């Protein structure tokens, strides 16, 4: 997080017991953590994000029509999501963009399945 982001973001004071309770239940100790993670996540290269999922990055590139190696290596998650949105908006009948959305969601699905296993199947997403 940059110095300017730290100045803009106000950290909410919270009792230690409340923070520990949040962490024991699989949540961030501070609610401000999530926006920081999202900003960082948006700038992550999709090739890194999908690296553990064999063939998914290549399939996503094919669906998006990305053939240039330099473009593939630099594309961030935010840029890929924006491209999918644009293509989906241009042609709502294009089911390949639905597949692209599914590919981008695979790591999230894995995360939530793991979280359900660790904290209980019907765990609410709110602390």
Short mmCIF file of C-alpha atoms in Angstrom, two decimals:
data_model
loop_
_atom_site.label_atom_id
_atom_site.label_comp_id
_atom_site.label_asym_id
_atom_site.label_seq_id
_atom_site.Cartn_x
_atom_site.Cartn_y
_atom_site.Cartn_z
CA UNK A 1 0.00 0.00 0.00
CA UNK A 2 1.41 3.39 -0.94
CA UNK A 3 1.76 6.29 1.48
CA UNK A 4 -1.07 8.15 -0.25
CA UNK A 5 -3.39 5.13 0.14
CA UNK A 6 -2.53 4.95 3.84
CA UNK A 7 -3.40 8.62 4.26
CA UNK A 8 -6.72 8.22 2.45
CA UNK A 9 -7.76 5.05 4.22
CA UNK A 10 -8.94 5.49 7.76
CA UNK A 11 -8.35 2.44 9.94
CA UNK A 12 -11.37 1.72 12.10
CA UNK A 13 -10.42 1.08 15.70
CA UNK A 14 -11.68 -2.26 16.89
CA UNK A 15 -11.36 -4.14 20.15
CA UNK A 16 -8.74 -6.89 20.18
CA UNK A 17 -11.40 -9.48 21.09
CA UNK A 18 -13.45 -8.46 18.06
CA UNK A 19 -10.42 -8.67 15.74
CA UNK A 20 -9.44 -12.08 17.11
CA UNK A 21 -13.01 -13.33 16.72
CA UNK A 22 -13.07 -12.19 13.09
CA UNK A 23 -9.77 -13.95 12.39
CA UNK A 24 -10.83 -17.17 14.12
CA UNK A 25 -13.89 -17.23 11.87
CA UNK A 26 -11.91 -16.76 8.67
CA UNK A 27 -12.36 -13.01 8.18
CA UNK A 28 -9.85 -10.20 7.94
CA UNK A 29 -9.04 -8.58 11.27
CA UNK A 30 -9.77 -5.17 9.75
CA UNK A 31 -12.56 -4.38 7.29
CA UNK A 32 -10.20 -1.97 5.51
CA UNK A 33 -8.11 -4.94 4.40
CA UNK A 34 -10.57 -6.00 1.69
CA UNK A 35 -10.37 -2.80 -0.43
CA UNK A 36 -6.57 -2.97 -0.29
CA UNK A 37 -6.60 -6.58 -1.42
CA UNK A 38 -8.98 -5.78 -4.28
CA UNK A 39 -6.74 -2.97 -5.58
CA UNK A 40 -3.75 -5.29 -5.44
CA UNK A 41 -5.69 -8.15 -6.99
CA UNK A 42 -6.89 -6.01 -9.92
CA UNK A 43 -3.29 -5.38 -10.97
CA UNK A 44 -2.25 -9.06 -10.81
CA UNK A 45 -1.30 -10.59 -14.17
CA UNK A 46 -3.94 -13.13 -15.16
CA UNK A 47 -1.20 -15.52 -16.21
CA UNK A 48 -0.04 -15.62 -12.57
CA UNK A 49 -3.58 -15.86 -11.22
CA UNK A 50 -4.41 -18.86 -13.43
CA UNK A 51 -0.96 -20.50 -13.31
CA UNK A 52 -2.08 -23.40 -11.06
CA UNK A 53 -4.92 -24.28 -13.45
CA UNK A 54 -3.39 -26.12 -16.39
CA UNK A 55 -4.63 -24.87 -19.73
CA UNK A 56 -7.07 -22.30 -18.34
CA UNK A 57 -4.89 -19.27 -19.16
CA UNK A 58 -4.40 -20.47 -22.73
CA UNK A 59 -8.13 -21.16 -23.09
CA UNK A 60 -9.00 -17.70 -21.76
CA UNK A 61 -6.60 -16.10 -24.24
CA UNK A 62 -8.20 -18.05 -27.08
CA UNK A 63 -11.69 -16.96 -25.98
CA UNK A 64 -10.60 -13.33 -25.80
CA UNK A 65 -8.74 -13.48 -29.12
CA UNK A 66 -5.38 -12.64 -27.56
CA UNK A 67 -2.53 -14.05 -29.60
CA UNK A 68 0.39 -11.68 -28.99
CA UNK A 69 2.69 -13.09 -26.31
CA UNK A 70 3.59 -9.63 -24.99
CA UNK A 71 -0.09 -8.76 -24.50
CA UNK A 72 -0.73 -12.06 -22.76
CA UNK A 73 2.07 -11.61 -20.25
CA UNK A 74 1.05 -8.07 -19.26
CA UNK A 75 -2.74 -8.45 -19.07
CA UNK A 76 -4.03 -7.83 -15.57
CA UNK A 77 -7.12 -9.33 -13.99
CA UNK A 78 -8.85 -5.94 -14.24
CA UNK A 79 -8.03 -5.64 -17.95
CA UNK A 80 -9.25 -9.18 -18.65
CA UNK A 81 -12.51 -8.54 -16.77
CA UNK A 82 -13.03 -5.27 -18.67
CA UNK A 83 -12.40 -7.02 -22.01
CA UNK A 84 -14.86 -9.77 -21.14
CA UNK A 85 -17.44 -7.16 -20.13
CA UNK A 86 -16.96 -5.24 -23.39
CA UNK A 87 -17.23 -8.37 -25.55
CA UNK A 88 -20.25 -9.58 -23.57
CA UNK A 89 -21.96 -6.19 -23.93
CA UNK A 90 -21.31 -6.16 -27.69
CA UNK A 91 -22.86 -9.61 -28.18
CA UNK A 92 -25.03 -11.02 -25.41
CA UNK A 93 -25.47 -14.22 -27.42
CA UNK A 94 -21.73 -14.99 -27.34
CA UNK A 95 -21.53 -17.89 -24.91
CA UNK A 96 -17.75 -17.89 -25.08
CA UNK A 97 -17.75 -14.89 -22.73
CA UNK A 98 -19.77 -16.92 -20.24
CA UNK A 99 -17.02 -19.53 -20.41
CA UNK A 100 -14.42 -16.78 -19.90
CA UNK A 101 -16.25 -15.65 -16.77
CA UNK A 102 -16.27 -19.22 -15.47
CA UNK A 103 -12.52 -19.50 -16.07
CA UNK A 104 -11.88 -16.29 -14.11
CA UNK A 105 -14.00 -17.62 -11.26
CA UNK A 106 -12.25 -21.00 -10.86
CA UNK A 107 -9.71 -19.81 -8.24
CA UNK A 108 -12.53 -18.14 -6.27
CA UNK A 109 -14.53 -21.35 -6.33
CA UNK A 110 -11.52 -23.24 -4.98
CA UNK A 111 -11.05 -20.66 -2.25
CA UNK A 112 -14.65 -20.80 -1.07
CA UNK A 113 -14.72 -24.60 -1.17
CA UNK A 114 -11.60 -24.63 1.01
CA UNK A 115 -13.08 -22.02 3.30
CA UNK A 116 -16.29 -24.02 3.65
CA UNK A 117 -14.22 -27.05 4.59
CA UNK A 118 -12.28 -25.11 7.21
CA UNK A 119 -15.11 -23.08 8.72
CA UNK A 120 -18.29 -25.02 8.02
CA UNK A 121 -20.36 -25.57 4.92
CA UNK A 122 -23.14 -23.05 5.51
CA UNK A 123 -20.93 -20.30 6.90
CA UNK A 124 -22.27 -16.86 6.12
CA UNK A 125 -19.93 -14.50 4.28
CA UNK A 126 -20.59 -11.75 6.80
CA UNK A 127 -18.87 -11.63 10.18
#
